Every structure is written in structure tokens, then in C-alpha cells.
mmCIF file of C-alpha atoms in Angstrom:
data_model
loop_
_atom_site.group_PDB
_atom_site.id
_atom_site.type_symbol
_atom_site.label_atom_id
_atom_site.label_comp_id
_atom_site.label_asym_id
_atom_site.label_seq_id
_atom_site.Cartn_x
_atom_site.Cartn_y
_atom_site.Cartn_z
ATOM 1 C CA MET G 1184 6.171 15.971 -7.375
ATOM 2 C CA SER G 1185 4.358 14.721 -4.278
ATOM 3 C CA MET G 1186 4.929 11.230 -2.994
ATOM 4 C CA ARG G 1187 2.091 8.722 -3.042
ATOM 5 C CA LEU G 1188 0.459 7.876 0.285
ATOM 6 C CA ILE G 1189 -1.105 4.413 0.397
ATOM 7 C CA ALA G 1190 -2.976 3.125 3.444
ATOM 8 C CA ILE G 1191 -3.167 -0.536 4.455
ATOM 9 C CA THR G 1192 -5.906 -1.843 6.736
ATOM 10 C CA THR G 1193 -5.276 -3.566 10.038
ATOM 11 C CA GLU G 1194 -5.292 -7.356 9.898
ATOM 12 C CA TYR G 1195 -8.623 -7.774 11.663
ATOM 13 C CA PHE G 1196 -11.964 -5.981 11.392
ATOM 14 C CA PHE G 1197 -12.866 -3.618 14.228
ATOM 15 C CA ASP G 1198 -15.869 -1.536 15.244
ATOM 16 C CA ARG G 1199 -16.416 1.629 13.208
ATOM 17 C CA GLU G 1200 -13.743 0.639 10.674
ATOM 18 C CA PRO G 1201 -15.993 1.281 7.638
ATOM 19 C CA GLU G 1202 -16.830 4.686 9.108
ATOM 20 C CA ALA G 1203 -13.121 5.438 9.493
ATOM 21 C CA VAL G 1204 -12.387 4.336 5.924
ATOM 22 C CA ASN G 1205 -15.144 6.546 4.517
ATOM 23 C CA LEU G 1206 -13.852 9.442 6.612
ATOM 24 C CA LEU G 1207 -10.306 9.080 5.295
ATOM 25 C CA PHE G 1208 -11.453 8.766 1.698
ATOM 26 C CA GLY G 1209 -13.434 11.957 2.201
ATOM 27 C CA ASP G 1210 -10.263 13.601 3.508
ATOM 28 C CA GLY G 1211 -8.382 12.665 0.343
ATOM 29 C CA MET G 1212 -6.996 9.173 0.917
ATOM 30 C CA GLU G 1213 -5.654 8.128 -2.489
ATOM 31 C CA VAL G 1214 -5.585 4.340 -2.177
ATOM 32 C CA LEU G 1215 -6.574 1.789 0.459
ATOM 33 C CA HIS G 1216 -5.167 -1.731 0.430
ATOM 34 C CA ILE G 1217 -7.515 -4.124 2.227
ATOM 35 C CA ARG G 1218 -5.311 -6.743 3.877
ATOM 36 C CA LYS G 1219 -7.414 -9.094 5.992
ATOM 37 C CA PRO G 1220 -5.724 -12.504 5.619
ATOM 38 C CA CYS G 1221 -8.169 -14.294 7.913
ATOM 39 C CA ALA G 1222 -11.336 -12.621 6.658
ATOM 40 C CA PRO G 1223 -13.965 -14.967 5.195
ATOM 41 C CA TYR G 1224 -15.489 -14.258 1.812
ATOM 42 C CA ALA G 1225 -18.804 -13.148 3.323
ATOM 43 C CA GLY G 1226 -17.046 -10.886 5.813
ATOM 44 C CA MET G 1227 -15.129 -9.167 3.050
ATOM 45 C CA ILE G 1228 -18.312 -8.599 1.056
ATOM 46 C CA ARG G 1229 -19.969 -7.082 4.107
ATOM 47 C CA PHE G 1230 -16.994 -4.804 4.786
ATOM 48 C CA ILE G 1231 -16.657 -3.496 1.233
ATOM 49 C CA GLY G 1232 -20.421 -3.025 1.071
ATOM 50 C CA GLN G 1233 -20.194 -0.552 3.947
ATOM 51 C CA ILE G 1234 -17.736 1.639 2.065
ATOM 52 C CA ASP G 1235 -19.275 4.344 -0.124
ATOM 53 C CA ARG G 1236 -19.405 3.208 -3.768
ATOM 54 C CA ALA G 1237 -17.858 6.514 -4.793
ATOM 55 C CA PHE G 1238 -14.618 5.291 -3.189
ATOM 56 C CA HIS G 1239 -14.549 1.740 -4.549
ATOM 57 C CA SER G 1240 -12.250 2.702 -7.416
ATOM 58 C CA ARG G 1241 -9.548 3.494 -4.835
ATOM 59 C CA ILE G 1242 -9.549 0.059 -3.166
ATOM 60 C CA VAL G 1243 -7.002 -2.720 -3.740
ATOM 61 C CA LEU G 1244 -7.522 -6.280 -2.472
ATOM 62 C CA HIS G 1245 -4.918 -8.602 -0.960
ATOM 63 C CA ASP G 1246 -7.389 -11.487 -0.769
ATOM 64 C CA HIS G 1247 -10.558 -12.705 -2.509
ATOM 65 C CA TYR G 1248 -9.471 -11.196 -5.820
ATOM 66 C CA GLU G 1249 -12.737 -12.031 -7.547
ATOM 67 C CA LEU G 1250 -14.422 -9.266 -5.560
ATOM 68 C CA ALA G 1251 -12.364 -6.672 -7.440
ATOM 69 C CA SER G 1252 -14.622 -7.138 -10.446
ATOM 70 C CA THR G 1253 -17.797 -7.616 -8.381
ATOM 71 C CA PHE G 1254 -17.398 -4.210 -6.733
ATOM 72 C CA ALA G 1255 -15.503 -2.437 -9.563
ATOM 73 C CA LEU G 1256 -12.460 -1.873 -7.343
ATOM 74 C CA LYS G 1257 -9.066 -0.445 -8.284
ATOM 75 C CA GLY G 1258 -7.061 -3.637 -8.317
ATOM 76 C CA ILE G 1259 -5.302 -6.537 -6.601
ATOM 77 C CA HIS G 1260 -2.060 -6.994 -4.684
ATOM 78 C CA VAL G 1261 0.065 -10.120 -5.130
ATOM 79 C CA ASN G 1262 1.977 -11.447 -2.122
ATOM 80 C CA ARG G 1263 3.514 -14.633 -0.765
ATOM 81 C CA ARG G 1264 0.134 -15.752 0.561
ATOM 82 C CA ASN G 1265 -1.805 -15.093 -2.640
ATOM 83 C CA ASN G 1266 -0.117 -15.378 -6.016
ATOM 84 C CA PRO G 1267 -2.496 -16.144 -8.882
ATOM 85 C CA GLY G 1268 0.362 -17.096 -11.178
ATOM 86 C CA ASN G 1269 -1.122 -14.998 -13.969
ATOM 87 C CA PRO G 1270 -1.437 -11.467 -12.558
ATOM 88 C CA GLY G 1271 -1.469 -10.116 -16.093
ATOM 89 C CA PHE G 1272 -4.980 -11.540 -16.418
ATOM 90 C CA TYR G 1273 -6.203 -8.922 -13.948
ATOM 91 C CA GLY G 1274 -4.275 -6.148 -15.671
ATOM 92 C CA LYS G 1275 -6.020 -6.965 -18.920
ATOM 93 C CA GLN G 1276 -9.319 -6.465 -17.093
ATOM 94 C CA GLY G 1277 -8.326 -2.884 -16.361
ATOM 95 C CA LEU G 1278 -7.293 -3.534 -12.758
ATOM 96 C CA SER G 1279 -4.090 -2.288 -11.172
ATOM 97 C CA VAL G 1280 -1.695 -5.039 -10.127
ATOM 98 C CA SER G 1281 0.883 -4.504 -7.392
ATOM 99 C CA CYS G 1282 3.106 -6.834 -5.390
ATOM 100 C CA SER G 1283 5.202 -7.198 -2.253
ATOM 101 C CA CYS G 1284 9.006 -7.389 -2.370
ATOM 102 C CA HIS G 1285 11.552 -7.990 0.367
ATOM 103 C CA SER G 1286 14.815 -7.625 -1.538
ATOM 104 C CA PHE G 1287 16.369 -5.356 -4.136
ATOM 105 C CA GLU G 1288 16.560 -8.313 -6.505
ATOM 106 C CA GLU G 1289 12.794 -8.767 -6.372
ATOM 107 C CA VAL G 1290 12.201 -5.067 -6.956
ATOM 108 C CA ALA G 1291 14.596 -4.939 -9.897
ATOM 109 C CA ALA G 1292 12.715 -7.805 -11.509
ATOM 110 C CA VAL G 1293 9.232 -6.279 -11.264
ATOM 111 C CA CYS G 1294 9.872 -2.513 -11.340
ATOM 112 C CA PRO G 1295 13.045 -1.885 -13.348
ATOM 113 C CA GLY G 1296 14.106 1.739 -13.286
ATOM 114 C CA HIS G 1297 16.822 1.752 -15.945
ATOM 115 C CA SER G 1298 16.297 3.104 -19.455
ATOM 116 C CA SER G 1299 16.080 1.385 -22.782
ATOM 117 C CA LYS G 1300 18.517 2.038 -25.619
ATOM 118 C CA GLU G 1301 16.090 4.651 -26.943
ATOM 119 C CA GLY G 1302 16.253 6.472 -23.608
ATOM 120 C CA ARG G 1303 12.709 5.603 -22.579
ATOM 121 C CA ALA G 1304 12.062 4.226 -19.115
ATOM 122 C CA VAL G 1305 11.369 0.519 -19.124
ATOM 123 C CA VAL G 1306 7.776 -0.117 -18.016
ATOM 124 C CA PRO G 1307 7.014 -3.396 -16.228
ATOM 125 C CA ALA G 1308 4.667 -5.595 -18.232
ATOM 126 C CA VAL G 1309 2.536 -6.644 -15.262
ATOM 127 C CA PHE G 1310 3.078 -4.711 -12.022
ATOM 128 C CA ASP G 1311 2.063 -1.079 -11.649
ATOM 129 C CA TYR G 1312 4.003 -0.650 -8.403
ATOM 130 C CA ALA G 1313 5.667 -2.687 -5.684
ATOM 131 C CA PHE G 1314 6.011 -2.467 -1.920
ATOM 132 C CA LEU G 1315 9.555 -2.852 -0.575
ATOM 133 C CA SER G 1316 9.729 -3.806 3.101
ATOM 134 C CA PRO G 1317 10.747 -3.510 5.823
ATOM 135 C CA VAL G 1318 12.442 -0.160 5.233
ATOM 136 C CA PHE G 1319 12.371 0.682 8.973
ATOM 137 C CA ASP G 1320 11.473 -1.302 12.087
ATOM 138 C CA SER G 1321 7.772 -2.092 11.837
ATOM 139 C CA ILE G 1322 5.286 -0.232 14.023
ATOM 140 C CA SER G 1323 2.507 -2.803 13.737
ATOM 141 C CA LYS G 1324 4.570 -6.032 13.769
ATOM 142 C CA ALA G 1325 6.692 -6.606 16.857
ATOM 143 C CA GLY G 1326 10.158 -7.893 16.028
ATOM 144 C CA TYR G 1327 9.892 -7.058 12.326
ATOM 145 C CA LYS G 1328 13.191 -5.207 11.944
ATOM 146 C CA GLN G 1329 14.418 -3.044 9.078
ATOM 147 C CA GLY G 1330 15.861 -5.079 6.258
ATOM 148 C CA PHE G 1331 18.236 -2.536 4.743
ATOM 149 C CA THR G 1332 20.863 -0.067 5.916
ATOM 150 C CA PRO G 1333 20.656 3.612 4.891
ATOM 151 C CA GLU G 1334 23.737 3.051 2.740
ATOM 152 C CA GLN G 1335 22.109 0.132 0.911
ATOM 153 C CA LEU G 1336 18.944 2.154 0.296
ATOM 154 C CA SER G 1337 20.923 5.120 -1.016
ATOM 155 C CA ASP G 1338 22.912 2.876 -3.337
ATOM 156 C CA ALA G 1339 19.723 1.214 -4.620
ATOM 157 C CA GLY G 1340 18.274 4.639 -5.308
ATOM 158 C CA ASN G 1341 21.380 5.780 -7.150
ATOM 159 C CA ARG G 1342 21.247 2.671 -9.327
ATOM 160 C CA GLY G 1343 17.573 3.169 -10.144
ATOM 161 C CA ILE G 1344 16.443 0.013 -8.365
ATOM 162 C CA ILE G 1345 14.389 2.215 -6.072
ATOM 163 C CA ASN G 1346 12.317 4.448 -8.335
ATOM 164 C CA ASP G 1347 8.900 6.094 -8.584
ATOM 165 C CA ARG G 1348 7.156 2.720 -8.914
ATOM 166 C CA VAL G 1349 8.566 1.472 -5.615
ATOM 167 C CA ILE G 1350 6.641 2.173 -2.396
ATOM 168 C CA ALA G 1351 8.374 2.107 0.987
ATOM 169 C CA LEU G 1352 6.678 -0.022 3.656
ATOM 170 C CA GLY G 1353 7.576 -0.809 7.238
ATOM 171 C CA GLY G 1354 7.910 1.646 10.109
ATOM 172 C CA ILE G 1355 6.746 4.603 8.035
ATOM 173 C CA MET G 1356 5.827 7.685 10.062
ATOM 174 C CA ALA G 1357 5.680 11.350 9.155
ATOM 175 C CA GLY G 1358 9.138 12.126 10.497
ATOM 176 C CA ARG G 1359 10.734 9.486 8.280
ATOM 177 C CA ILE G 1360 9.200 10.623 5.001
ATOM 178 C CA PRO G 1361 12.091 12.999 4.119
ATOM 179 C CA ALA G 1362 14.549 10.097 4.357
ATOM 180 C CA VAL G 1363 12.266 7.890 2.240
ATOM 181 C CA ARG G 1364 12.113 10.581 -0.423
ATOM 182 C CA SER G 1365 15.888 10.964 -0.447
ATOM 183 C CA TYR G 1366 16.272 7.274 -1.319
ATOM 184 C CA GLY G 1367 14.148 7.746 -4.445
ATOM 185 C CA PHE G 1368 10.923 5.989 -3.456
ATOM 186 C CA GLY G 1369 7.773 7.065 -5.259
ATOM 187 C CA GLY G 1370 5.632 6.835 -2.152
ATOM 188 C CA VAL G 1371 4.981 5.326 1.244
ATOM 189 C CA ALA G 1372 2.536 2.735 2.552
ATOM 190 C CA VAL G 1373 1.327 3.169 6.125
ATOM 191 C CA LEU G 1374 -0.411 0.982 8.663
ATOM 192 C CA GLY G 1375 0.511 1.434 12.333
ATOM 193 C CA ALA G 1376 1.310 5.144 12.071
ATOM 194 C CA LEU G 1377 -2.131 5.760 10.585
ATOM 195 C CA TRP G 1378 -4.513 3.549 12.551
ATOM 196 C CA GLY G 1379 -2.748 3.895 15.901
ATOM 197 C CA THR G 1380 -5.129 3.014 18.750
ATOM 198 C CA LEU G 1381 -8.323 3.606 16.768
ATOM 199 C CA ALA G 1382 -9.550 0.031 17.207
ATOM 200 C CA ALA G 1383 -9.416 0.504 20.987
ATOM 201 C CA ASP G 1384 -10.480 4.116 21.485
ATOM 202 C CA GLY G 1385 -12.518 4.947 18.352
ATOM 203 C CA ASN G 1386 -11.016 8.455 18.298
ATOM 204 C CA MET G 1387 -11.764 9.698 14.780
ATOM 205 C CA ASN G 1388 -10.282 13.130 15.412
ATOM 206 C CA ALA G 1389 -6.928 11.581 16.320
ATOM 207 C CA LEU G 1390 -7.135 9.396 13.205
ATOM 208 C CA GLN G 1391 -7.687 12.439 11.008
ATOM 209 C CA ALA G 1392 -4.789 14.240 12.677
ATOM 210 C CA ARG G 1393 -2.446 11.323 11.990
ATOM 211 C CA PHE G 1394 -3.618 11.081 8.393
ATOM 212 C CA ASN G 1395 -3.186 14.793 7.750
ATOM 213 C CA GLU G 1396 0.305 14.744 9.236
ATOM 214 C CA LEU G 1397 1.290 11.927 6.891
ATOM 215 C CA LYS G 1398 -0.428 13.538 3.917
ATOM 216 C CA ASN G 1399 1.174 16.905 4.546
ATOM 217 C CA GLY G 1400 4.560 15.255 4.935
ATOM 218 C CA CYS G 1401 4.266 13.799 1.472
ATOM 219 C CA ARG G 1402 3.092 17.113 -0.001
ATOM 220 C CA MET G 1403 5.895 19.090 1.631
ATOM 221 C CA LEU G 1404 8.316 17.128 -0.486
ATOM 222 C CA ALA G 1405 6.697 18.172 -3.757
#
């Protein structure tokens, strides 16, 4: 089974970003998380409006959750900055609900991987998947060091804390995907390794090459 590949936007808008997003969706990008913590409401509306409607069902918001319904998007992502307190409300509306975790304890609480007495996997009531970070030293955030040792990650995988609902985030690049898979993660979330220097050079061909390398890395592990 292939690992999931989830893209996260850069923090700030940049020229030709909507064009790049449409290009990646056309190349098979599964999910895009829009994380723009400083973006005003109007700016977010303008940005989403420049993305082809055919791709809206693959977009998850980290901010301005009300726009998920306005644009018929995929869902919302709960984090330390934005926590509605009742994420289940969005799930009942048919939206996906994900969250950010920074410890094994947090992950175990929202994405339990053990089985019930009947042998069925326990399904979280609210969260569809969770990001665990930082798995490696961050590419996009200077000084954001890995939070777990390889031994701790392996142990968490063996105990089912890391499972197919847990997405690895932080320092993810194509060459590290085999290690991520070995720990039991269900996918990876990428930021720096995908966008690279696109904001500065606008090189769409290089962007596509980076995306395909990441995508193929996930598929090779099927």
C-alpha cells in the first residue's frame, strides 16, 4: 500500500502560487493543507478562488474554517493556534478533521492504533488523521530540531502508536521516506522539500521534479 503524500503551503503568499498549486493538483497531488497564519480573510478568499474548483475537494484549511463550507473544501486542520473546541461539528458536516501532535501521548489520544476486544481497529471519533512532528530536523524552520530518536519512533511503531492514521512531518525529503515507512507511518507531509526556492525563482519545472521525486518515493514503498 502506498503512503499518503500531503503538501503544506508556505506561510506567506507568493507570486504564481495559485498557478503552482493548480499544476501540482494536475500532476496528482492528493491533498493540500493551506497554512497561512497571517493571511486575512479576504486574502484567503482570493487565493482559494484562483484554484480550479475541480481541486477544491482536496484542500484542507488551517485557518478561517468557515471557508471550508463556502468553497466545498475537503476539511479543516486543528492546531495550537486554532482549536474550535468542537471539531466534531465539522466532521458531522462531512468535512475531514485532522490535527497536529508533538508527542506520542497526543497521538495515542487522537489516533489509537490498538484493537478492540472484538479484534477491530479502534477508529477515532473525531480526527481522521494526525501530523506528528518534528520527525527530522525541519527544512523550512531554522532551529526546529527532530523531536524523537529512531529508537523511540521504532518503539512507537511496534506499539501501534504510530499507525496508518499518523502522518510524519518535519524534515521530510524523498531520501527519508523509506525510514518513515519503516516506523509505521501512513504518510508524509511536506513543505520545504516540495516548494524549495519556487517563491524566489518561479521555476515550475524544478517544482514538478521535486514533487515527482516525493510521489515516486511513496509509491516505491507500495
